[in-house]
Coordinates of C-alpha atoms and ligand atoms in Angstrom, one line a residue:
Chain M
M1 CA 64.4 75.8 96.0
S2 CA 67.8 77.4 95.9
S3 CA 71.1 75.5 96.7
V4 CA 74.7 76.0 97.5
L5 CA 76.9 74.7 94.6
V6 CA 80.4 73.6 95.4
I7 CA 82.8 72.7 92.7
L8 CA 84.9 69.6 93.3
E9 CA 88.6 69.6 92.0
T10 CA 89.7 66.3 90.5
R11 CA 92.8 65.5 88.7
Q12 CA 93.0 62.6 86.3
G13 CA 89.8 61.3 88.0
E14 CA 90.9 61.7 91.6
L15 CA 89.6 63.9 94.1
R16 CA 91.8 66.7 95.6
P17 CA 91.2 66.3 99.3
S18 CA 91.2 70.1 100.1
C19 CA 87.9 70.5 98.2
L20 CA 86.1 68.5 100.9
E21 CA 86.7 71.5 103.3
A22 CA 84.8 73.6 100.7
V23 CA 82.1 71.0 100.8
G24 CA 82.0 71.5 104.6
A25 CA 81.7 75.3 104.2
A26 CA 79.0 74.8 101.8
R27 CA 77.1 72.8 104.3
V28 CA 77.3 75.6 107.1
I29 CA 76.0 78.1 104.6
A30 CA 73.2 75.8 103.3
D31 CA 72.2 75.2 106.9
A32 CA 72.0 78.9 107.7
K33 CA 70.0 79.3 104.5
G34 CA 67.8 76.1 104.9
C35 CA 68.9 74.7 101.5
A36 CA 70.8 71.8 100.0
V37 CA 74.4 71.3 99.1
V38 CA 75.1 70.2 95.5
A39 CA 78.6 69.0 94.9
L40 CA 79.7 69.1 91.1
A41 CA 82.8 67.5 89.7
P42 CA 83.1 69.3 86.3
E43 CA 84.8 66.5 84.7
S44 CA 84.5 62.8 85.0
A45 CA 86.1 61.3 87.9
N46 CA 85.9 58.3 90.3
L47 CA 84.2 59.7 93.3
D48 CA 82.8 58.1 96.5
A49 CA 79.2 59.6 97.2
A50 CA 79.7 58.5 100.7
V51 CA 82.9 60.6 101.2
I52 CA 81.3 63.6 99.5
G53 CA 78.1 63.2 101.4
A54 CA 80.1 62.8 104.7
A55 CA 81.8 66.1 103.9
G56 CA 78.4 67.8 103.7
A57 CA 76.7 67.5 100.2
D58 CA 73.3 66.2 99.6
Q59 CA 73.8 65.6 95.9
L60 CA 76.9 64.7 93.7
M61 CA 76.9 65.5 90.1
V62 CA 79.8 64.3 87.9
A63 CA 80.2 65.8 84.5
T64 CA 81.1 63.8 81.3
A65 CA 84.4 65.7 80.1
E66 CA 87.3 63.4 80.0
V67 CA 89.9 66.1 80.3
H68 CA 90.4 69.4 82.2
S69 CA 89.4 72.5 80.7
A70 CA 88.9 75.6 82.9
D71 CA 86.6 77.2 80.4
A72 CA 84.4 74.1 79.9
A73 CA 84.4 73.6 83.8
A74 CA 83.3 77.1 84.3
A75 CA 80.6 76.8 81.7
T76 CA 79.3 73.6 83.1
A77 CA 79.4 75.1 86.6
A78 CA 77.5 78.1 85.5
R79 CA 74.9 76.1 83.8
V80 CA 74.3 73.9 86.8
A81 CA 74.2 77.1 89.0
R82 CA 71.4 78.4 86.8
E83 CA 69.7 74.9 86.8
I84 CA 69.5 74.4 90.5
S85 CA 69.1 78.2 91.2
A86 CA 72.5 78.3 93.2
N87 CA 72.6 81.1 95.7
T88 CA 76.3 80.5 96.3
V89 CA 79.0 78.8 94.4
L90 CA 82.3 77.8 96.4
L91 CA 85.5 76.6 95.0
T92 CA 89.0 75.9 96.6
A93 CA 91.7 78.5 96.0
T94 CA 94.1 76.1 94.3
V95 CA 95.7 77.0 90.9
R96 CA 92.8 75.4 89.1
G97 CA 90.2 76.8 91.5
R98 CA 91.5 80.2 91.2
D99 CA 91.5 79.8 87.4
I100 CA 87.7 78.8 87.2
T101 CA 86.4 81.2 89.9
P102 CA 86.6 84.4 88.0
R103 CA 85.0 82.6 84.9
I104 CA 82.0 81.3 86.7
A105 CA 81.5 84.9 88.1
A106 CA 81.8 86.4 84.6
L107 CA 79.3 83.9 83.1
L108 CA 76.8 84.6 86.1
D109 CA 77.6 88.3 85.8
T110 CA 78.3 88.6 89.6
G111 CA 81.3 89.2 91.7
F112 CA 83.6 86.8 93.7
A113 CA 85.5 86.8 96.8
P114 CA 88.9 85.2 96.2
D115 CA 91.1 83.2 98.6
C116 CA 88.8 83.5 101.7
T117 CA 89.8 82.4 105.1
A118 CA 86.4 82.8 107.0
V119 CA 82.7 83.3 106.2
D120 CA 79.9 84.4 108.3
A121 CA 77.0 82.3 107.0
N122 CA 74.3 84.6 108.3
T123 CA 75.6 87.9 106.7
M124 CA 77.6 86.1 103.8
V125 CA 80.5 88.4 104.7
F126 CA 83.8 86.8 103.7
T127 CA 87.1 87.5 105.3
R128 CA 90.1 87.5 103.1
P129 CA 93.8 88.4 103.5
I130 CA 95.2 91.3 101.5
C131 CA 98.7 92.7 101.0
G132 CA 100.3 89.3 101.6
G133 CA 98.4 88.9 105.0
K134 CA 99.3 92.2 106.4
A135 CA 95.7 93.0 106.6
F136 CA 92.3 91.2 106.3
S137 CA 89.2 92.6 104.6
N138 CA 85.8 91.7 105.1
V139 CA 83.8 91.6 101.8
R140 CA 80.4 91.0 100.4
I141 CA 79.3 90.4 97.0
N142 CA 77.1 92.6 95.1
G143 CA 75.1 90.4 92.8
D144 CA 72.4 87.6 92.8
V145 CA 74.8 84.7 93.1
V146 CA 77.8 84.8 95.6
V147 CA 81.0 83.1 94.1
A148 CA 84.0 82.6 96.4
S149 CA 87.1 80.5 96.6
L150 CA 88.3 79.2 99.9
R151 CA 91.9 78.9 101.2
P152 CA 92.9 75.3 102.0
N153 CA 93.2 74.5 105.6
F154 CA 90.7 77.0 107.0
F155 CA 87.5 75.2 106.7
N156 CA 86.3 71.7 107.8
A157 CA 84.5 69.0 106.2
A158 CA 81.2 68.2 107.9
G159 CA 82.1 64.7 109.2
R160 CA 78.6 63.4 109.2
E161 CA 77.2 60.1 108.0
H162 CA 75.5 60.6 104.7
T163 CA 75.8 59.3 101.2
A164 CA 75.2 62.0 98.4
E165 CA 72.7 61.1 95.8
A166 CA 74.8 60.8 92.6
S167 CA 74.1 61.7 89.1
E168 CA 75.8 62.4 85.6
V169 CA 75.4 65.7 84.0
P170 CA 76.7 66.8 80.5
S171 CA 79.8 68.9 80.1
E172 CA 80.1 72.0 78.0
A173 CA 82.6 72.2 75.2
A174 CA 86.2 73.2 75.9
K175 CA 88.3 75.9 74.2
A176 CA 91.7 75.5 76.2
Q177 CA 92.5 72.0 77.2
V178 CA 95.0 70.3 79.4
I179 CA 96.8 67.7 77.2
E180 CA 99.3 66.5 79.6
V181 CA 99.8 66.3 83.5
A182 CA 103.3 65.7 84.5
A183 CA 103.4 64.7 88.2
Q184 CA 106.4 66.2 90.1
S185 CA 108.4 63.2 91.3
G186 CA 108.0 62.0 94.9
E187 CA 105.3 61.1 97.2
R188 CA 105.2 64.4 99.3
P189 CA 102.2 66.6 99.1
D190 CA 102.6 70.1 97.5
V191 CA 103.5 72.8 100.1
A192 CA 100.3 74.5 99.2
E193 CA 98.0 71.7 100.2
A194 CA 100.1 69.9 103.0
S195 CA 98.7 70.1 106.4
I196 CA 102.4 70.2 107.9
V197 CA 105.1 72.0 106.1
I198 CA 108.8 72.1 107.0
S199 CA 110.9 74.9 105.1
G200 CA 114.6 75.5 104.9
G201 CA 116.5 78.8 104.5
R202 CA 119.9 80.0 103.8
G203 CA 120.7 78.8 107.5
M204 CA 120.6 75.2 106.1
G205 CA 124.1 76.1 104.7
S206 CA 124.3 73.9 101.7
P207 CA 122.1 71.8 99.5
D208 CA 124.0 68.8 100.8
N209 CA 122.2 69.3 104.3
W210 CA 118.7 69.2 102.8
H211 CA 118.4 65.4 103.7
L212 CA 118.2 66.6 107.3
L213 CA 115.0 68.4 106.5
E214 CA 113.8 65.5 104.4
K215 CA 114.4 63.1 107.3
V216 CA 112.1 65.1 109.6
A217 CA 109.5 65.4 106.7
D218 CA 109.7 61.5 106.3
V219 CA 108.8 60.9 110.1
I220 CA 105.8 63.0 110.0
P221 CA 103.1 61.7 107.5
A222 CA 101.9 64.1 104.8
T223 CA 104.5 66.7 105.4
G224 CA 105.4 69.1 102.5
L225 CA 108.8 70.6 101.9
G226 CA 109.2 74.3 101.4
A227 CA 112.1 76.8 101.0
S228 CA 112.7 80.5 101.2
R229 CA 113.5 82.4 98.1
A230 CA 117.2 82.6 98.9
I231 CA 117.2 78.9 98.3
V232 CA 115.1 78.9 95.2
D233 CA 117.2 81.7 93.8
S234 CA 120.5 79.7 94.5
G235 CA 119.0 76.9 92.6
W236 CA 119.1 74.5 95.5
R237 CA 115.3 73.7 95.3
P238 CA 112.7 74.2 92.6
H239 CA 110.4 77.3 92.4
S240 CA 107.4 75.0 93.1
E241 CA 108.7 74.7 96.7
Q242 CA 109.0 78.4 97.4
V243 CA 106.9 79.9 100.1
G244 CA 106.2 83.6 100.2
Q245 CA 105.0 86.5 98.2
T246 CA 106.5 85.4 94.9
G247 CA 106.0 81.7 95.9
K248 CA 103.2 79.8 97.4
T249 CA 100.9 80.8 100.2
V250 CA 100.5 78.1 102.7
S251 CA 98.5 77.9 105.8
P252 CA 99.1 74.5 107.4
E253 CA 98.4 73.3 111.0
L254 CA 102.1 73.4 111.6
Y255 CA 104.8 75.3 109.8
I256 CA 108.5 74.7 110.7
A257 CA 110.9 77.4 109.4
V258 CA 114.5 76.2 109.6
G259 CA 117.4 78.8 109.2
I260 CA 115.0 81.2 107.7
S261 CA 115.1 84.8 109.0
G262 CA 111.6 85.8 108.5
A263 CA 111.7 88.4 105.9
I264 CA 108.4 90.2 105.3
Q265 CA 108.1 88.6 101.9
H266 CA 108.5 85.1 103.4
L267 CA 105.9 86.0 106.1
A268 CA 103.4 87.0 103.6
G269 CA 103.3 83.3 102.5
M270 CA 103.1 81.5 105.7
S271 CA 102.0 84.0 108.5
S272 CA 98.5 82.5 108.6
S273 CA 99.7 79.0 109.6
K274 CA 98.1 77.7 112.8
V275 CA 101.3 76.9 114.7
I276 CA 104.7 78.1 113.6
V277 CA 107.9 76.8 114.8
A278 CA 111.3 78.6 114.3
I279 CA 114.6 77.1 114.4
N280 CA 117.4 79.6 114.2
K281 CA 120.8 80.3 115.7
D282 CA 120.2 83.9 115.9
A283 CA 117.9 84.7 118.9
D284 CA 116.9 88.1 117.4
A285 CA 116.0 86.7 114.0
P286 CA 112.5 88.3 113.1
I287 CA 110.9 84.9 112.6
F288 CA 110.8 84.3 116.3
K289 CA 108.2 87.1 116.7
H290 CA 105.8 85.3 114.7
A291 CA 106.7 81.9 116.2
T292 CA 104.6 79.8 118.5
Y293 CA 107.7 77.8 119.5
G294 CA 111.3 78.5 118.9
I295 CA 114.6 76.9 119.5
V296 CA 117.7 79.0 119.3
G297 CA 120.5 77.0 118.0
D298 CA 122.3 75.2 115.1
A299 CA 119.8 73.7 112.8
L300 CA 122.3 71.1 111.5
E301 CA 122.5 69.7 115.1
I302 CA 118.8 70.2 116.0
L303 CA 117.3 68.5 112.9
P304 CA 118.6 65.1 113.8
E305 CA 117.5 65.4 117.2
L306 CA 114.0 66.5 116.0
A307 CA 113.8 63.4 113.7
A308 CA 114.8 61.1 116.6
E309 CA 112.3 62.7 119.0
L310 CA 109.4 62.4 116.4
E311 CA 110.2 58.8 115.7
K312 CA 109.8 58.0 119.4
Chain G
M28 CA 100.6 89.8 65.9
E29 CA 98.5 92.2 67.7
I30 CA 99.2 92.0 71.5
F31 CA 97.8 93.8 74.5
S32 CA 99.7 93.6 77.8
F33 CA 97.8 94.7 80.8
V34 CA 99.5 96.5 83.7
K35 CA 98.3 97.9 87.0
R36 CA 99.8 100.6 89.2
V37 CA 99.9 98.9 92.7
P38 CA 101.4 100.1 96.0
S39 CA 104.9 98.8 96.2
T40 CA 105.2 95.3 97.9
T41 CA 107.5 96.7 100.5
A42 CA 105.2 99.6 101.5
N43 CA 103.9 99.6 105.1
V44 CA 100.1 98.8 105.3
E45 CA 98.2 101.6 106.9
I46 CA 94.5 101.1 107.9
K47 CA 92.4 104.1 108.5
D48 CA 88.8 104.1 109.6
Q49 CA 88.8 100.3 108.9
Q50 CA 89.8 100.8 105.3
L51 CA 93.2 100.3 103.6
D52 CA 95.1 103.9 103.3
T53 CA 97.5 103.8 100.4
S54 CA 98.0 107.5 100.3
G55 CA 101.5 107.4 101.8
C56 CA 102.7 104.5 99.6
E57 CA 105.0 104.5 96.8
F58 CA 103.5 102.9 93.6
E59 CA 105.0 100.5 90.8
I60 CA 104.1 98.5 88.1
N61 CA 102.6 95.2 89.4
P62 CA 105.6 92.8 89.4
Y63 CA 103.7 90.2 87.4
D64 CA 102.7 92.6 84.8
R65 CA 106.4 93.1 83.8
F66 CA 106.3 89.5 82.6
A67 CA 103.2 90.3 80.4
V68 CA 105.1 93.2 78.9
E69 CA 108.2 91.3 78.4
E70 CA 106.2 88.4 76.9
G71 CA 104.4 90.6 74.6
L72 CA 107.8 91.9 73.3
R73 CA 109.1 88.4 72.7
Q74 CA 106.0 87.0 71.0
K75 CA 105.9 90.0 68.7
E76 CA 109.6 89.4 67.8
A77 CA 108.9 85.6 67.4
A78 CA 105.9 86.4 65.1
G79 CA 108.2 88.6 63.1
G80 CA 106.1 91.8 63.5
G81 CA 103.0 93.4 65.1
T82 CA 102.4 95.8 68.0
V83 CA 102.4 95.6 71.6
T84 CA 100.1 97.9 73.4
A85 CA 100.2 98.4 77.2
V86 CA 96.8 98.8 78.7
S87 CA 95.9 100.1 82.2
F88 CA 92.5 100.8 83.8
G89 CA 93.3 103.6 86.2
D90 CA 93.6 107.2 86.9
D91 CA 96.0 109.8 85.4
A92 CA 98.6 108.7 87.7
S93 CA 98.9 105.3 85.9
Q94 CA 100.4 107.2 83.0
K95 CA 103.7 106.8 84.9
E96 CA 103.5 103.0 84.6
L97 CA 102.5 103.0 81.0
R98 CA 105.4 105.3 80.2
T99 CA 107.6 102.6 81.9
T100 CA 106.2 99.8 79.5
L101 CA 106.8 102.1 76.7
A102 CA 110.5 102.6 77.8
M103 CA 110.7 98.7 78.0
G104 CA 109.6 98.5 74.4
A105 CA 105.8 98.5 74.1
D106 CA 104.8 100.3 71.0
A107 CA 101.8 102.1 72.4
A108 CA 99.9 102.6 75.6
L109 CA 96.2 103.0 76.3
L110 CA 94.8 104.4 79.5
L111 CA 91.3 103.3 80.3
K112 CA 90.6 106.3 82.6
N113 CA 88.4 106.6 85.5
D114 CA 89.3 108.4 88.8
A115 CA 87.7 105.6 90.8
A116 CA 89.4 102.8 89.1
D117 CA 91.4 101.9 92.2
S118 CA 88.3 100.8 94.1
A119 CA 87.3 98.3 91.3
D120 CA 87.5 94.6 92.3
A121 CA 88.7 91.9 89.7
A122 CA 85.1 91.1 88.5
T123 CA 84.4 94.8 87.7
T124 CA 87.8 95.5 86.3
A125 CA 87.3 92.6 84.0
K126 CA 84.0 94.0 82.8
V127 CA 85.4 97.4 82.1
I128 CA 88.5 95.9 80.3
A129 CA 86.3 93.5 78.2
A130 CA 84.0 96.2 77.0
A131 CA 87.0 98.5 76.0
I132 CA 89.2 95.8 74.4
G133 CA 86.2 93.9 72.7
E134 CA 86.0 96.8 70.2
R135 CA 89.5 96.3 69.1
S136 CA 91.2 93.5 67.1
F137 CA 93.8 91.5 68.8
D138 CA 95.5 88.1 68.6
L139 CA 97.0 87.9 72.3
L140 CA 96.0 89.3 75.7
L141 CA 98.9 89.2 78.3
F142 CA 97.9 89.6 81.9
G143 CA 99.9 89.1 85.3
K144 CA 98.7 86.1 87.2
Q145 CA 97.6 88.4 90.0
S146 CA 98.0 92.0 90.9
V147 CA 99.8 92.3 94.2
G148 CA 97.9 94.0 97.2
H149 CA 94.4 92.6 96.5
D150 CA 95.7 89.4 95.0
Q151 CA 92.5 88.5 93.3
H152 CA 93.9 86.3 90.5
G153 CA 90.9 87.1 88.5
V154 CA 91.0 89.8 85.7
G155 CA 92.7 87.8 83.0
A156 CA 90.3 84.8 83.1
G157 CA 87.3 87.1 83.7
V158 CA 88.2 89.2 80.5
A159 CA 88.7 86.2 78.4
T160 CA 85.3 84.7 79.6
R161 CA 83.5 88.0 78.7
L162 CA 85.1 88.1 75.3
G163 CA 84.5 84.3 74.7
I164 CA 88.1 83.5 74.0
P165 CA 90.5 80.8 75.7
C166 CA 92.6 81.8 78.7
I167 CA 95.5 79.9 80.2
T168 CA 96.5 81.0 83.6
E169 CA 99.8 81.1 85.7
V170 CA 101.9 80.3 82.5
I171 CA 105.4 79.5 82.8
S172 CA 106.3 78.6 79.3
L173 CA 104.5 79.7 76.1
D174 CA 104.9 78.6 72.5
I175 CA 102.8 80.0 69.6
S176 CA 103.1 78.8 66.2
A177 CA 100.7 78.9 63.3
G178 CA 97.9 80.3 65.5
Q179 CA 98.2 77.3 67.9
V180 CA 99.1 78.0 71.6
T181 CA 101.1 75.5 73.8
A182 CA 101.6 76.6 77.4
Q183 CA 102.7 75.1 80.6
R184 CA 101.8 76.0 84.2
G185 CA 102.4 74.4 87.6
V186 CA 99.6 73.2 89.6
E187 CA 100.0 71.7 93.1
G188 CA 102.4 68.8 92.7
A189 CA 102.4 68.7 88.8
V190 CA 103.1 70.6 85.5
E191 CA 100.2 70.9 83.1
T192 CA 100.5 71.3 79.4
I193 CA 97.6 73.2 77.9
T194 CA 96.7 73.9 74.3
A195 CA 94.4 76.5 72.8
S196 CA 94.1 78.7 69.7
L197 CA 94.5 82.4 69.0
P198 CA 93.0 84.7 69.9
C199 CA 93.8 83.7 73.5
A200 CA 94.6 85.2 76.8
I201 CA 97.4 84.3 79.1
T202 CA 98.2 85.2 82.6
C203 CA 101.9 85.2 83.4
Q204 CA 103.7 83.6 86.3
K205 CA 107.3 84.1 87.5
G206 CA 109.5 81.7 85.4
L207 CA 107.9 82.6 82.1
N208 CA 110.8 85.1 81.2
E209 CA 113.1 87.8 82.6
P210 CA 111.6 91.0 82.2
R211 CA 114.1 93.7 80.7
L212 CA 114.8 96.9 82.3
A213 CA 114.2 100.0 80.3
S214 CA 117.4 101.3 78.7
L215 CA 118.2 105.1 78.5
K216 CA 117.4 105.0 74.9
G217 CA 114.2 103.3 75.6
I218 CA 113.3 106.0 78.1
M219 CA 114.0 108.7 75.5
A220 CA 112.0 106.8 72.8
A221 CA 109.1 106.3 75.1
K222 CA 108.5 110.1 75.2
K223 CA 107.6 110.1 71.6
K224 CA 105.4 107.0 71.6
P225 CA 101.6 107.3 71.7
L226 CA 99.8 107.2 74.9
E227 CA 95.9 107.3 74.3
S228 CA 93.6 108.1 77.1
V229 CA 90.0 107.1 76.8
D230 CA 87.4 107.8 79.5
V231 CA 85.4 104.8 80.8
E232 CA 82.3 104.3 82.9
M233 CA 82.6 102.6 86.2
P234 CA 79.9 100.0 86.6
A235 CA 78.5 99.0 90.1
L236 CA 81.2 97.3 92.1
A237 CA 80.7 93.5 92.2
L238 CA 82.8 93.3 95.5
I239 CA 82.0 95.6 98.4
V240 CA 84.8 96.0 101.1
E241 CA 82.9 96.4 104.3
S242 CA 86.1 96.9 106.6
T243 CA 89.7 96.0 106.8
Q244 CA 91.7 95.2 109.9
P245 CA 95.1 94.1 110.8
P246 CA 95.7 90.5 111.3
A247 CA 94.7 89.0 114.6
A248 CA 97.6 89.1 117.0
R249 CA 99.2 85.8 117.4
P250 CA 99.6 84.7 121.0
A251 CA 103.1 85.2 122.4
G252 CA 105.4 82.5 121.4
R253 CA 107.7 80.5 123.6
I254 CA 111.4 79.5 123.3
V255 CA 112.0 75.9 124.2
N256 CA 115.4 74.4 125.0
N257 CA 115.6 71.4 122.6
A258 CA 113.9 69.1 120.2
A259 CA 112.4 66.9 123.0
E260 CA 110.7 70.0 124.6
L261 CA 109.5 71.0 121.2
V262 CA 107.9 67.7 120.3
D263 CA 106.3 67.5 123.6
A264 CA 104.7 70.8 123.2
L265 CA 103.6 70.1 119.6
R266 CA 101.9 66.8 120.7
N267 CA 100.5 67.7 124.1
E268 CA 100.1 71.5 123.9
A269 CA 99.4 72.6 120.3
K270 CA 98.1 69.1 119.6
V271 CA 99.2 69.4 115.9
L272 CA 101.1 66.0 115.8
Ligands
FAD409 C1 109.8 91.5 95.6 C2 110.3 90.5 96.6 C3 109.8 89.2 96.8 C4 110.3 88.2 97.6 N1 109.6 86.9 97.7 C5 110.0 86.1 98.5 C6 109.3 84.8 98.7 O1 108.4 84.7 98.0 N2 109.7 84.0 99.6 C7 110.9 84.2 100.3 O2 111.2 83.5 101.2 N3 111.6 85.3 100.2 C8 111.1 86.3 99.3 N4 111.9 87.5 99.2 C9 113.3 87.5 99.7 C10 113.2 87.9 101.2 O3 113.3 89.3 101.3 C11 114.6 87.4 101.9 O4 115.6 87.7 101.2 C12 114.5 85.8 102.0 O5 113.2 85.3 102.5 C13 115.7 85.2 102.9 O6 115.8 84.0 102.9 P1 116.2 83.3 104.1 O7 115.5 83.5 105.3 O8 116.4 81.8 103.8 O9 117.7 83.8 104.4 P2 118.5 84.9 105.3 O10 117.6 86.1 105.5 O11 119.8 84.9 104.9 O12 118.3 84.2 106.7 C14 119.0 83.0 107.0 C15 118.8 82.8 108.5 O13 119.4 81.5 108.8 C16 120.0 81.7 110.1 N5 121.1 80.7 110.3 C17 122.3 80.8 109.8 N6 123.1 79.6 109.9 C18 122.2 78.8 110.8 C19 122.4 77.6 111.5 N7 123.4 76.8 111.3 N8 121.2 77.1 112.2 C20 120.2 77.9 112.2 N9 119.9 79.0 111.8 C21 121.0 79.6 110.9 C22 120.3 83.1 110.2 O14 120.3 83.4 111.6 C23 119.4 83.7 109.5 O15 118.2 84.2 110.3 C24 111.5 88.5 98.3 C25 112.0 89.7 98.2 C26 111.6 90.7 97.4 C27 112.3 91.9 97.2
AMP410 N1 93.3 98.3 86.7 C1 94.0 97.4 85.8 N2 94.5 97.8 84.7 C2 95.1 96.9 83.8 N3 95.2 95.7 84.0 C3 94.9 95.2 85.2 C4 94.2 95.9 86.2 N4 93.8 95.2 87.3 C5 94.3 94.0 87.0 N5 95.0 94.0 85.7 C6 95.4 92.8 85.1 O1 95.0 91.6 85.6 C7 96.0 90.9 86.3 C8 95.5 90.1 87.4 O2 95.0 91.1 88.4 P1 93.9 90.6 89.6 O3 92.8 90.0 89.1 O4 93.5 92.1 90.2 O5 94.9 89.9 90.5 C9 97.1 92.0 86.5 O6 98.3 91.3 86.6 C10 97.1 92.8 85.4 O7 97.7 92.2 84.3

């Protein structure tokens, strides 16, 4: 009996929420194939089998490794994939997920479909953006096992009532190892993972105005803060917040671009967001062509009004 | 220190994307060295200098046109270049490319393999870790700082919301992210010197592709947007129409 294997991402023992979406996608594929979903955390973690089961997994395996190692995680995943005769291995397209995905494919001597935004569970054709979202390709794996990573915010956890059957599995030995994880300050989610993102561009005028953006971010829970490259290059904000071709790719439910012109390289990082709001004083700014809603006006005046409206 | 830096010839990031017969058509594009691979070449030059000697060899799996990008790396300061030549290289996905590169490089001796974190265009983020896995060596991806001393590698990378410090030992593979270094531009002297540097071309076989592209299409058109008058109207639309709040 074959299975769909889904790799759970944990950091310092805690689950990264976006991997529950991959569990949901695994469920859809497994239902089409009439097989089971096995979720594997490749290092030891504090996981709730009811949460993993609700997202769509039948079984939850947690490996024994104490620290993160991409090579050990991949080796453990490939071994489990063989043991359970996995037909498919799914990961999340995060930094760690993108790191492990090609390794699992190499160990299983198969191909992988990176950064997918959709899958047809019957044909196993995956859709993925190329050229920074300027086109989408439909791809298929030529190999015994299908390996794919899924972009956050495109798939849904199953949302059923089920507790996965939990077990512990041994980890493989590590070559490279994470020896320290320094969390960035602040409670805000990373832009790449947030379901709502508000980004500022040169139209914000000065770093002293950033509190206006932060105020809006504070009134909507779980909002990530982003920036255009112009802002990062000026040293106003760290590169970890840059959205775009040379920054992060985001696909939140809601993306609010404030004082951002909408250059092609910025669009490359955010054009697949579900709803896009543009606030810009120039009615001809290219960002408006991509926006679901736009306000033409001075961001410095509109942001406080927006924060006040959101608080209502 | 024996270093290989891997470079790919890619369509310029500013090129327009043309789709013909449901496939990407790059025939009208300008090509350039993948921007992230400049970090890999620069890091090779710096690590060689830090180690007090060795060679930096730039490697590309491509057709003859890739000689141009390899010459660019020689002009930047690489000592030698190696073209793994196959006229169909452009069709290869990351898993297939990793297989070809691992087979070719596995026969040579090296301490450090340097890749870009991704090649722009297909953005697969896969060749570096794939090659390392096939060669059985450690790999650290998306590196923003790299220190090598006495065969020990210490690197940092950004993950969502945190910075990780990772250690490994040589031989090791690294994939390079923006922030690692500032790639140098080729000087006129470098360009002249590059003409005399060795560029070896080796024919390689193309295995069966691991990823088949069935079709390519433009992104789904977004529904036409709407200008609203003020923050109150916007919040109302987000709450009651788009239902994202
Ligand atoms: C290889 C390459 C890679 C790149 N990668 C990225 C990337 O990853 N991410 C990225 O963002 N860019 C990237 N860029 C840069 C990109 O081309 C643009 O230069 C950049 O996105 C512009 O940033 P901006 O929109 O903040 O600034 P601008 O283009 O200067 O736009 C500022 C906008 O603010 C508006 N404005 C001004 N004052 C106000 C006000 N008071 N209220 C409201 N609106 C106002 C203006 O009308 C204007 O539209 C890249 C470029 C290259 C060549
Ligand atoms: N054809 C190729 N020749 C040489 N290096 C390559 C090739 N394709 C990819 N690479 C290297 O692998 C990195 C990651 O590419 P990719 O996995 O395609 O996103 C690139 O930045 C290059 O360093």
